[in-house]
Amino acid sequence: MQFAVDRTAVHGRPALRVRGELDVATVARLAECVEAELSAAPRGLVVDLTDTAFMDSSGARQLARTAKRAAETGTALQVVCPRSNSPVRLVIDLLELDRLVPVVETAALTDGEVGS
């Protein structure tokens, strides 16, 4: 699967859907997309790793940087990674990344949002 970061929306919030392998060769593309989204200071941002086939330590480091940058801009971040995505969840769990990054099974509504 070729790497791609697709811009989309989830419950009216900007979202980045990451497909393929998130590693040292591709992490700069995700960083660029994150910065582009956060520069607009949205209320929320979703990074969806559901279709991410692999993530190395550089990908994990970028998620931690994303969480820090989102906090600086006052943006509520959600990183979606279902347990069924075992290759990526393994990295998240081994590094205890969920202590730094809000990792969820599915994108949830935030306060004030209404589901369709």
XYZ file of C-alpha atoms in Angstrom:
116
model
C 0.000 0.000 0.000
C 1.405 3.373 -0.996
C 1.690 6.008 1.728
C -0.831 8.842 1.687
C -2.314 11.399 4.033
C -5.859 12.248 3.000
C -7.518 15.393 4.303
C -11.123 14.776 5.287
C -13.549 15.636 8.096
C -15.032 13.675 10.984
C -18.063 15.107 12.792
C -17.240 18.489 11.272
C -13.639 18.465 12.511
C -10.647 18.360 10.186
C -9.137 14.902 9.928
C -6.021 13.357 8.448
C -6.378 9.750 7.318
C -2.968 8.073 7.204
C -2.623 5.107 4.846
C 0.376 2.847 4.305
C 3.590 2.742 6.314
C 4.312 5.633 8.697
C 8.072 5.519 9.063
C 11.246 7.553 8.687
C 10.698 7.815 4.922
C 7.122 9.142 5.176
C 6.833 10.935 8.516
C 7.749 14.341 7.038
C 4.604 14.240 4.887
C 2.421 13.696 7.958
C 4.264 16.498 9.789
C 3.560 18.890 6.900
C -0.128 18.000 6.863
C -0.442 18.328 10.638
C 1.198 21.755 10.590
C -1.060 22.895 7.755
C -4.158 21.864 9.725
C -2.976 23.264 13.072
C -1.947 26.591 11.540
C -5.683 27.343 11.224
C -6.095 26.633 14.983
C -9.152 24.360 14.630
C -11.132 23.400 17.733
C -10.375 19.749 17.033
C -8.226 17.524 14.835
C -8.497 13.797 14.164
C -5.510 11.740 13.009
C -6.905 8.432 11.774
C -4.462 5.502 11.772
C -7.093 2.879 10.940
C -5.541 2.247 7.504
C -1.928 2.613 8.619
C -0.163 -0.693 7.956
C 3.005 -0.042 9.983
C 4.446 2.603 12.292
C 8.027 2.882 13.500
C 9.480 5.048 16.266
C 9.671 8.107 13.998
C 5.913 7.847 13.452
C 5.348 7.519 17.195
C 7.576 10.542 17.799
C 5.545 12.551 15.274
C 2.322 11.674 17.086
C 3.848 12.940 20.345
C 4.930 16.143 18.575
C 1.453 16.492 17.110
C -0.097 16.210 20.579
C 2.266 18.869 21.937
C 1.594 21.216 19.014
C -2.170 20.684 19.270
C -2.051 21.577 22.967
C -0.124 24.758 22.118
C -2.849 25.831 19.683
C -5.715 24.816 21.971
C -6.809 22.083 19.554
C -8.466 18.935 20.896
C -6.615 16.019 19.292
C -7.911 12.502 18.772
C -5.741 9.765 17.295
C -7.916 6.934 16.020
C -6.315 3.499 16.093
C -8.623 0.531 16.617
C -7.272 -2.474 18.511
C -7.853 -4.500 15.335
C -4.895 -2.619 13.793
C -2.483 -4.760 15.789
C 0.801 -3.715 14.065
C 0.259 -0.039 14.921
C -1.435 -0.660 18.279
C 1.549 -2.778 19.338
C 3.884 0.198 18.898
C 1.447 2.508 20.714
C 1.091 0.058 23.592
C 4.795 -0.828 23.899
C 5.787 2.843 23.991
C 2.815 3.729 26.228
C 2.123 6.463 23.705
C -1.430 6.798 24.977
C 0.020 8.599 28.021
C 1.001 11.489 25.732
C -1.465 11.162 22.875
C -5.256 10.704 23.155
C -5.666 7.360 21.352
C -9.249 6.196 20.765
C -10.969 3.319 18.970
C -13.200 5.590 16.880
C -13.570 9.336 16.457
C -15.978 10.535 19.113
C -18.165 13.580 19.200
C -16.819 16.390 21.343
C -18.831 18.721 23.571
C -21.299 20.742 21.557
C -21.285 18.463 18.506
C -24.345 16.632 17.285
C -24.164 13.351 15.393
C -25.969 12.937 12.109
